[in-house]
Amino acid sequence: MDANVRLRDIPSVDELLRSAGVADAIERFGRPVVAAALRRVLTSIRDAVREGADVPSPAAIAAAAVAAIEANEQSTLRPLFNLTGTVLHTNLGRALLAETAIDAAMAAMRQAVALEFDLASGKRGERDDHLRALILELTGAEDATIVNNNAAAVLLVLNSLASGREAIVSRGELIEIGGAFRMPDIMLRAGVRLVEVGTTNRTHARDYRDAIGPDTGLILKVHTSNYRIEGFTKEVGARDLAAIARDKSVPLVNDLGSGTLTDLERFGLAHEPTVSEAISEGADIVTFSGDKLLGGPQAGFIVGQRSMIEKINKNPMKRALRVDKIRLAALEATLRLYRDPDRLTERLPTMRLLARPQTEINAQAARLAPLVERATRGAFAVSVVACESQIGSGALPLATVPSAGLALVPPSGSGRVLADLAAALRRLPTPVIGRIERGSLILDLRCLEDEEGFISNLAHFAMACEGGAYGEPA
């Protein structure tokens, strides 16, 4: 049959919109969205018919349009299985919130709340007041304020306390964090002049003393977070640095980066400086994150001397960097959990995952290994392997936590095969993110709590592996 004749058999957009098969889609997505999708599908059908293809049925055309809409409607911010071995993975959203924090955030989303309204006086209130007492109780600081992340906290502190003046920092602490974001760049944008002291691996107390002058605005101590220098090294501890700053009447700002409110040694982890320790060691201002070791939503905390916090709060930048009601609600619920540190591993996902016993993970790996191998249709050998999980997000970069996982090894040992496998896992209904290491794809199970959901996900992977075609989505 002539192509022009067949083209006349293709239904119009109006005809399809009036058909029973499209009514449900219009109810779900709206008439304009469905009409636009139908036009796109019909354009591709016309091109195919000109090449000799048959005209699909109206039902098939409608189904193709609905499938395209559903694919487009799917959020790119998708839940996934973090089997990378990094608990606080920056690219995967860092800390998982506690159930009480989720409930509090949902309540704040659903209704009006007293965000900046003092219920006692009926007058305007301060949003920081919802957290201030809790933070002071947990840290021992005189005062506190909150912004949207720790980089913002450092920026605001530097700009408030030392704009147009010098900030002294050790060369060994001029860190670069994720996304090529460097501490010197933050200092430049804050309007302070960077004064580097010491060398990359060794900084002495005299280096700080010699650098302090009439233009010194503050001394900045930065937790090196995502790296450590070992060997022939020297740094000035926070307590000694506080004494130097006090002697010269210069503020000391201690940026803890990740920051923790409790001693991690109680959970079998290496010690990380706590906020209360930084305060007791004499820092005038301490900054730290909310979505790392603290286990809450993204936020930047600024705690310390009341006079300095008051100055920081008067900075016009504070309004631009403030947090919203949803995060405030989640932060408040998270902080309340720290009043009962003995039950943190039960209630706070970050601590629960970090403290998860290796024996429990080993048993899980043994259960899952045969299921995963069966799902690959024999394309990969799957074995239980010992792993070393990382805390992540700059916390304890040299410390690892013993874990267990699954190693998927192709017969050929080809890197291309492993890359295809990793891509296929990312295309599952719930993507699975592992890591390629030494000729295998490793799935570290430390963060796998939804074992049932993972097994259900394997069914889709098994379908994609039919005939060895694991490179194609199911």
mmCIF file of N, CA and C in Angstrom, residues 84-184:
data_model
loop_
_atom_site.group_PDB
_atom_site.id
_atom_site.type_symbol
_atom_site.label_atom_id
_atom_site.label_comp_id
_atom_site.label_asym_id
_atom_site.label_seq_id
_atom_site.Cartn_x
_atom_site.Cartn_y
_atom_site.Cartn_z
ATOM 1 N N THR A 84 27.543 1.405 48.164
ATOM 2 C CA THR A 84 28.890 1.864 47.834
ATOM 3 C C THR A 84 29.889 1.566 48.937
ATOM 4 N N GLY A 85 29.392 1.383 50.157
ATOM 5 C CA GLY A 85 30.290 1.230 51.294
ATOM 6 C C GLY A 85 30.581 2.548 51.992
ATOM 7 N N THR A 86 30.014 3.649 51.492
ATOM 8 C CA THR A 86 30.152 4.961 52.131
ATOM 9 C C THR A 86 28.810 5.321 52.750
ATOM 10 N N VAL A 87 28.767 5.404 54.062
ATOM 11 C CA VAL A 87 27.493 5.598 54.760
ATOM 12 C C VAL A 87 26.934 6.992 54.504
ATOM 13 N N LEU A 88 27.760 8.012 54.699
ATOM 14 C CA LEU A 88 27.326 9.398 54.476
ATOM 15 C C LEU A 88 27.839 9.849 53.112
ATOM 16 N N HIS A 89 27.232 9.332 52.055
ATOM 17 C CA HIS A 89 27.700 9.605 50.699
ATOM 18 C C HIS A 89 27.148 10.945 50.240
ATOM 19 N N THR A 90 28.033 11.901 49.978
ATOM 20 C CA THR A 90 27.601 13.247 49.591
ATOM 21 C C THR A 90 26.719 13.214 48.354
ATOM 22 N N ASN A 91 27.090 12.408 47.349
ATOM 23 C CA ASN A 91 26.333 12.388 46.100
ATOM 24 C C ASN A 91 25.013 11.638 46.223
ATOM 25 N N LEU A 92 24.834 10.924 47.307
ATOM 26 C CA LEU A 92 23.605 10.151 47.505
ATOM 27 C C LEU A 92 22.757 10.708 48.649
ATOM 28 N N GLY A 93 23.022 11.947 49.036
ATOM 29 C CA GLY A 93 22.129 12.614 49.988
ATOM 30 C C GLY A 93 22.560 12.606 51.435
ATOM 31 N N ARG A 94 23.740 12.040 51.730
ATOM 32 C CA ARG A 94 24.254 12.012 53.105
ATOM 33 C C ARG A 94 23.294 11.331 54.075
ATOM 34 N N ALA A 95 23.011 11.956 55.214
ATOM 35 C CA ALA A 95 22.314 11.262 56.297
ATOM 36 C C ALA A 95 20.859 10.948 55.964
ATOM 37 N N LEU A 96 20.439 9.752 56.390
ATOM 38 C CA LEU A 96 19.018 9.394 56.348
ATOM 39 C C LEU A 96 18.371 9.916 57.622
ATOM 40 N N LEU A 97 17.203 10.513 57.498
ATOM 41 C CA LEU A 97 16.572 11.119 58.664
ATOM 42 C C LEU A 97 15.881 10.085 59.551
ATOM 43 N N ALA A 98 15.858 10.380 60.829
ATOM 44 C CA ALA A 98 15.124 9.553 61.790
ATOM 45 C C ALA A 98 13.627 9.684 61.532
ATOM 46 N N GLU A 99 12.869 8.674 61.916
ATOM 47 C CA GLU A 99 11.423 8.696 61.689
ATOM 48 C C GLU A 99 10.766 9.884 62.383
ATOM 49 N N THR A 100 11.245 10.225 63.576
ATOM 50 C CA THR A 100 10.662 11.369 64.278
ATOM 51 C C THR A 100 10.921 12.669 63.525
ATOM 52 N N ALA A 101 12.083 12.768 62.868
ATOM 53 C CA ALA A 101 12.401 13.957 62.078
ATOM 54 C C ALA A 101 11.522 14.030 60.837
ATOM 55 N N ILE A 102 11.280 12.879 60.214
ATOM 56 C CA ILE A 102 10.407 12.835 59.036
ATOM 57 C C ILE A 102 8.993 13.243 59.418
ATOM 58 N N ASP A 103 8.504 12.715 60.542
ATOM 59 C CA ASP A 103 7.157 13.070 61.002
ATOM 60 C C ASP A 103 7.047 14.567 61.282
ATOM 61 N N ALA A 104 8.082 15.117 61.911
ATOM 62 C CA ALA A 104 8.063 16.544 62.243
ATOM 63 C C ALA A 104 8.073 17.399 60.980
ATOM 64 N N ALA A 105 8.879 16.999 59.998
ATOM 65 C CA ALA A 105 8.944 17.745 58.733
ATOM 66 C C ALA A 105 7.606 17.692 58.002
ATOM 67 N N MET A 106 6.965 16.520 58.012
ATOM 68 C CA MET A 106 5.669 16.380 57.337
ATOM 69 C C MET A 106 4.601 17.232 58.016
ATOM 70 N N ALA A 107 4.640 17.278 59.333
ATOM 71 C CA ALA A 107 3.671 18.104 60.055
ATOM 72 C C ALA A 107 3.858 19.580 59.712
ATOM 73 N N ALA A 108 5.118 20.012 59.586
ATOM 74 C CA ALA A 108 5.402 21.403 59.239
ATOM 75 C C ALA A 108 4.980 21.716 57.811
ATOM 76 N N MET A 109 5.007 20.709 56.950
ATOM 77 C CA MET A 109 4.605 20.925 55.556
ATOM 78 C C MET A 109 3.092 21.035 55.415
ATOM 79 N N ARG A 110 2.362 20.333 56.267
ATOM 80 C CA ARG A 110 0.915 20.207 56.102
ATOM 81 C C ARG A 110 0.104 21.386 56.645
ATOM 82 N N GLN A 111 0.709 22.159 57.529
ATOM 83 C CA GLN A 111 -0.086 23.200 58.182
ATOM 84 C C GLN A 111 0.772 24.393 58.570
ATOM 85 N N ALA A 112 0.101 25.471 58.913
ATOM 86 C CA ALA A 112 0.821 26.649 59.384
ATOM 87 C C ALA A 112 1.488 26.340 60.723
ATOM 88 N N VAL A 113 2.665 26.921 60.949
ATOM 89 C CA VAL A 113 3.394 26.710 62.203
ATOM 90 C C VAL A 113 3.883 28.063 62.717
ATOM 91 N N ALA A 114 4.217 28.097 63.990
ATOM 92 C CA ALA A 114 4.696 29.335 64.619
ATOM 93 C C ALA A 114 6.178 29.526 64.307
ATOM 94 N N LEU A 115 6.492 29.731 63.030
ATOM 95 C CA LEU A 115 7.884 29.818 62.596
ATOM 96 C C LEU A 115 8.569 31.049 63.167
ATOM 97 N N GLU A 116 7.993 32.225 62.920
ATOM 98 C CA GLU A 116 8.539 33.471 63.460
ATOM 99 C C GLU A 116 7.422 34.227 64.187
ATOM 100 N N PHE A 117 6.738 33.482 65.047
ATOM 101 C CA PHE A 117 5.625 34.057 65.800
ATOM 102 C C PHE A 117 5.712 33.567 67.237
ATOM 103 N N ASP A 118 5.800 34.523 68.165
ATOM 104 C CA ASP A 118 5.877 34.203 69.587
ATOM 105 C C ASP A 118 4.455 34.018 70.125
ATOM 106 N N LEU A 119 4.114 32.780 70.438
ATOM 107 C CA LEU A 119 2.755 32.482 70.888
ATOM 108 C C LEU A 119 2.443 33.118 72.241
ATOM 109 N N ALA A 120 3.454 33.316 73.073
ATOM 110 C CA ALA A 120 3.220 33.897 74.396
ATOM 111 C C ALA A 120 2.867 35.379 74.309
ATOM 112 N N SER A 121 3.608 36.121 73.465
ATOM 113 C CA SER A 121 3.391 37.565 73.381
ATOM 114 C C SER A 121 2.492 37.971 72.232
ATOM 115 N N GLY A 122 2.328 37.073 71.267
ATOM 116 C CA GLY A 122 1.555 37.406 70.085
ATOM 117 C C GLY A 122 2.305 38.303 69.119
ATOM 118 N N LYS A 123 3.604 38.444 69.318
ATOM 119 C CA LYS A 123 4.429 39.306 68.469
ATOM 120 C C LYS A 123 5.371 38.447 67.605
ATOM 121 N N ARG A 124 6.102 39.129 66.725
ATOM 122 C CA ARG A 124 7.058 38.446 65.856
ATOM 123 C C ARG A 124 8.130 37.759 66.693
ATOM 124 N N GLY A 125 8.485 36.551 66.297
ATOM 125 C CA GLY A 125 9.525 35.805 66.986
ATOM 126 C C GLY A 125 10.717 35.553 66.085
ATOM 127 N N GLU A 126 11.675 34.751 66.553
ATOM 128 C CA GLU A 126 12.877 34.395 65.800
ATOM 129 C C GLU A 126 12.854 32.910 65.502
ATOM 130 N N ARG A 127 13.117 32.545 64.254
ATOM 131 C CA ARG A 127 13.064 31.122 63.901
ATOM 132 C C ARG A 127 14.166 30.312 64.578
ATOM 133 N N ASP A 128 15.307 30.932 64.866
ATOM 134 C CA ASP A 128 16.376 30.200 65.551
ATOM 135 C C ASP A 128 15.993 29.784 66.963
ATOM 136 N N ASP A 129 15.018 30.469 67.535
ATOM 137 C CA ASP A 129 14.619 30.171 68.913
ATOM 138 C C ASP A 129 14.102 28.744 69.077
ATOM 139 N N HIS A 130 13.604 28.149 67.998
ATOM 140 C CA HIS A 130 13.081 26.780 68.089
ATOM 141 C C HIS A 130 14.190 25.771 68.400
ATOM 142 N N LEU A 131 15.428 26.118 68.069
ATOM 143 C CA LEU A 131 16.543 25.184 68.264
ATOM 144 C C LEU A 131 17.551 25.651 69.297
ATOM 145 N N ARG A 132 17.555 26.931 69.605
ATOM 146 C CA ARG A 132 18.645 27.497 70.394
ATOM 147 C C ARG A 132 18.855 26.777 71.727
ATOM 148 N N ALA A 133 17.811 26.596 72.496
ATOM 149 C CA ALA A 133 17.965 25.982 73.824
ATOM 150 C C ALA A 133 18.511 24.564 73.715
ATOM 151 N N LEU A 134 18.025 23.813 72.732
ATOM 152 C CA LEU A 134 18.510 22.446 72.545
ATOM 153 C C LEU A 134 19.988 22.422 72.192
ATOM 154 N N ILE A 135 20.396 23.295 71.275
ATOM 155 C CA ILE A 135 21.794 23.334 70.860
ATOM 156 C C ILE A 135 22.697 23.705 72.027
ATOM 157 N N LEU A 136 22.272 24.695 72.802
ATOM 158 C CA LEU A 136 23.093 25.114 73.943
ATOM 159 C C LEU A 136 23.207 24.001 74.969
ATOM 160 N N GLU A 137 22.125 23.279 75.184
ATOM 161 C CA GLU A 137 22.131 22.158 76.121
ATOM 162 C C GLU A 137 23.114 21.074 75.670
ATOM 163 N N LEU A 138 23.163 20.809 74.373
ATOM 164 C CA LEU A 138 23.973 19.707 73.854
ATOM 165 C C LEU A 138 25.433 20.070 73.607
ATOM 166 N N THR A 139 25.725 21.373 73.502
ATOM 167 C CA THR A 139 27.092 21.780 73.172
ATOM 168 C C THR A 139 27.796 22.540 74.280
ATOM 169 N N GLY A 140 27.035 23.144 75.197
ATOM 170 C CA GLY A 140 27.649 23.960 76.238
ATOM 171 C C GLY A 140 28.015 25.348 75.770
ATOM 172 N N ALA A 141 27.562 25.742 74.577
ATOM 173 C CA ALA A 141 27.862 27.072 74.050
ATOM 174 C C ALA A 141 26.961 28.126 74.698
ATOM 175 N N GLU A 142 27.356 29.396 74.582
ATOM 176 C CA GLU A 142 26.559 30.504 75.120
ATOM 177 C C GLU A 142 25.370 30.827 74.224
ATOM 178 N N ASP A 143 25.570 30.699 72.914
ATOM 179 C CA ASP A 143 24.515 31.079 71.984
ATOM 180 C C ASP A 143 24.707 30.297 70.687
ATOM 181 N N ALA A 144 23.704 30.354 69.811
ATOM 182 C CA ALA A 144 23.764 29.586 68.574
ATOM 183 C C ALA A 144 22.872 30.213 67.512
ATOM 184 N N THR A 145 23.230 29.970 66.269
ATOM 185 C CA THR A 145 22.391 30.349 65.139
ATOM 186 C C THR A 145 22.553 29.289 64.057
ATOM 187 N N ILE A 146 21.634 29.278 63.091
ATOM 188 C CA ILE A 146 21.595 28.197 62.094
ATOM 189 C C ILE A 146 21.442 28.796 60.704
ATOM 190 N N VAL A 147 22.203 28.233 59.742
ATOM 191 C CA VAL A 147 22.077 28.612 58.334
ATOM 192 C C VAL A 147 21.936 27.338 57.504
ATOM 193 N N ASN A 148 21.961 27.472 56.160
ATOM 194 C CA ASN A 148 21.551 26.329 55.339
ATOM 195 C C ASN A 148 22.614 25.268 55.088
ATOM 196 N N ASN A 149 23.881 25.524 55.314
ATOM 197 C CA ASN A 149 24.890 24.462 55.318
ATOM 198 C C ASN A 149 26.165 24.988 55.962
ATOM 199 N N ASN A 150 27.154 24.124 56.126
ATOM 200 C CA ASN A 150 28.338 24.528 56.873
ATOM 201 C C ASN A 150 29.209 25.503 56.093
ATOM 202 N N ALA A 151 29.248 25.366 54.766
ATOM 203 C CA ALA A 151 30.000 26.337 53.968
ATOM 204 C C ALA A 151 29.413 27.735 54.169
ATOM 205 N N ALA A 152 28.076 27.808 54.231
ATOM 206 C CA ALA A 152 27.416 29.087 54.490
ATOM 207 C C ALA A 152 27.747 29.591 55.889
ATOM 208 N N ALA A 153 27.849 28.670 56.837
ATOM 209 C CA ALA A 153 28.186 29.055 58.209
ATOM 210 C C ALA A 153 29.569 29.706 58.256
ATOM 211 N N VAL A 154 30.542 29.075 57.602
ATOM 212 C CA VAL A 154 31.901 29.626 57.577
ATOM 213 C C VAL A 154 31.911 30.974 56.865
ATOM 214 N N LEU A 155 31.228 31.060 55.723
ATOM 215 C CA LEU A 155 31.150 32.311 54.973
ATOM 216 C C LEU A 155 30.584 33.434 55.829
ATOM 217 N N LEU A 156 29.484 33.145 56.508
ATOM 218 C CA LEU A 156 28.816 34.165 57.319
ATOM 219 C C LEU A 156 29.676 34.591 58.503
ATOM 220 N N VAL A 157 30.327 33.640 59.154
ATOM 221 C CA VAL A 157 31.184 33.960 60.299
ATOM 222 C C VAL A 157 32.350 34.847 59.867
ATOM 223 N N LEU A 158 33.031 34.466 58.779
ATOM 224 C CA LEU A 158 34.174 35.240 58.305
ATOM 225 C C LEU A 158 33.754 36.656 57.923
ATOM 226 N N ASN A 159 32.648 36.769 57.202
ATOM 227 C CA ASN A 159 32.191 38.076 56.757
ATOM 228 C C ASN A 159 31.744 38.955 57.926
ATOM 229 N N SER A 160 31.152 38.329 58.936
ATOM 230 C CA SER A 160 30.646 39.094 60.082
ATOM 231 C C SER A 160 31.754 39.554 61.016
ATOM 232 N N LEU A 161 32.757 38.714 61.191
ATOM 233 C CA LEU A 161 33.774 38.993 62.212
ATOM 234 C C LEU A 161 35.074 39.562 61.660
ATOM 235 N N ALA A 162 35.322 39.408 60.347
ATOM 236 C CA ALA A 162 36.635 39.822 59.839
ATOM 237 C C ALA A 162 36.593 40.438 58.444
ATOM 238 N N SER A 163 35.451 40.912 57.994
ATOM 239 C CA SER A 163 35.382 41.520 56.659
ATOM 240 C C SER A 163 36.347 42.696 56.561
ATOM 241 N N GLY A 164 37.151 42.710 55.488
ATOM 242 C CA GLY A 164 38.127 43.767 55.286
ATOM 243 C C GLY A 164 39.390 43.603 56.098
ATOM 244 N N ARG A 165 39.468 42.506 56.851
ATOM 245 C CA ARG A 165 40.641 42.269 57.697
ATOM 246 C C ARG A 165 41.264 40.915 57.350
ATOM 247 N N GLU A 166 42.222 40.489 58.137
ATOM 248 C CA GLU A 166 42.965 39.262 57.856
ATOM 249 C C GLU A 166 42.406 38.092 58.654
ATOM 250 N N ALA A 167 42.433 36.925 58.020
ATOM 251 C CA ALA A 167 42.100 35.667 58.699
ATOM 252 C C ALA A 167 43.307 34.746 58.583
ATOM 253 N N ILE A 168 43.810 34.313 59.717
ATOM 254 C CA ILE A 168 45.019 33.488 59.750
ATOM 255 C C ILE A 168 44.628 32.021 59.763
ATOM 256 N N VAL A 169 45.245 31.228 58.879
ATOM 257 C CA VAL A 169 44.942 29.804 58.811
ATOM 258 C C VAL A 169 46.194 29.047 58.408
ATOM 259 N N SER A 170 46.348 27.843 58.923
ATOM 260 C CA SER A 170 47.494 27.001 58.573
ATOM 261 C C SER A 170 47.390 26.541 57.123
ATOM 262 N N ARG A 171 48.518 26.491 56.423
ATOM 263 C CA ARG A 171 48.530 25.997 55.035
ATOM 264 C C ARG A 171 48.000 24.572 54.954
ATOM 265 N N GLY A 172 48.244 23.795 55.972
ATOM 266 C CA GLY A 172 47.787 22.411 55.969
ATOM 267 C C GLY A 172 46.294 22.258 56.132
ATOM 268 N N GLU A 173 45.596 23.377 56.395
ATOM 269 C CA GLU A 173 44.146 23.325 56.602
ATOM 270 C C GLU A 173 43.366 24.048 55.496
ATOM 271 N N LEU A 174 44.043 24.429 54.429
ATOM 272 C CA LEU A 174 43.366 25.092 53.305
ATOM 273 C C LEU A 174 42.778 24.025 52.393
ATOM 274 N N ILE A 175 41.701 23.435 52.843
ATOM 275 C CA ILE A 175 41.155 22.250 52.197
ATOM 276 C C ILE A 175 40.311 22.600 50.973
ATOM 277 N N GLU A 176 40.133 21.597 50.127
ATOM 278 C CA GLU A 176 39.154 21.653 49.040
ATOM 279 C C GLU A 176 38.105 20.601 49.326
ATOM 280 N N ILE A 177 36.833 21.005 49.318
ATOM 281 C CA ILE A 177 35.750 20.063 49.564
ATOM 282 C C ILE A 177 35.115 19.700 48.232
ATOM 283 N N GLY A 178 34.001 18.976 48.260
ATOM 284 C CA GLY A 178 33.397 18.465 47.039
ATOM 285 C C GLY A 178 33.091 19.542 46.010
ATOM 286 N N GLY A 179 33.185 19.155 44.723
ATOM 287 C CA GLY A 179 32.883 20.076 43.643
ATOM 288 C C GLY A 179 33.935 21.162 43.467
ATOM 289 N N ALA A 180 35.196 20.862 43.826
ATOM 290 C CA ALA A 180 36.299 21.822 43.684
ATOM 291 C C ALA A 180 36.021 23.130 44.423
ATOM 292 N N PHE A 181 35.344 23.014 45.560
ATOM 293 C CA PHE A 181 34.995 24.177 46.381
ATOM 294 C C PHE A 181 36.066 24.316 47.446
ATOM 295 N N ARG A 182 36.837 25.402 47.401
ATOM 296 C CA ARG A 182 38.017 25.525 48.241
ATOM 297 C C ARG A 182 37.831 26.556 49.352
ATOM 298 N N MET A 183 38.457 26.268 50.487
ATOM 299 C CA MET A 183 38.391 27.188 51.612
ATOM 300 C C MET A 183 38.903 28.583 51.256
ATOM 301 N N PRO A 184 40.015 28.738 50.518
ATOM 302 C CA PRO A 184 40.449 30.094 50.145
ATOM 303 C C PRO A 184 39.393 30.848 49.337
#
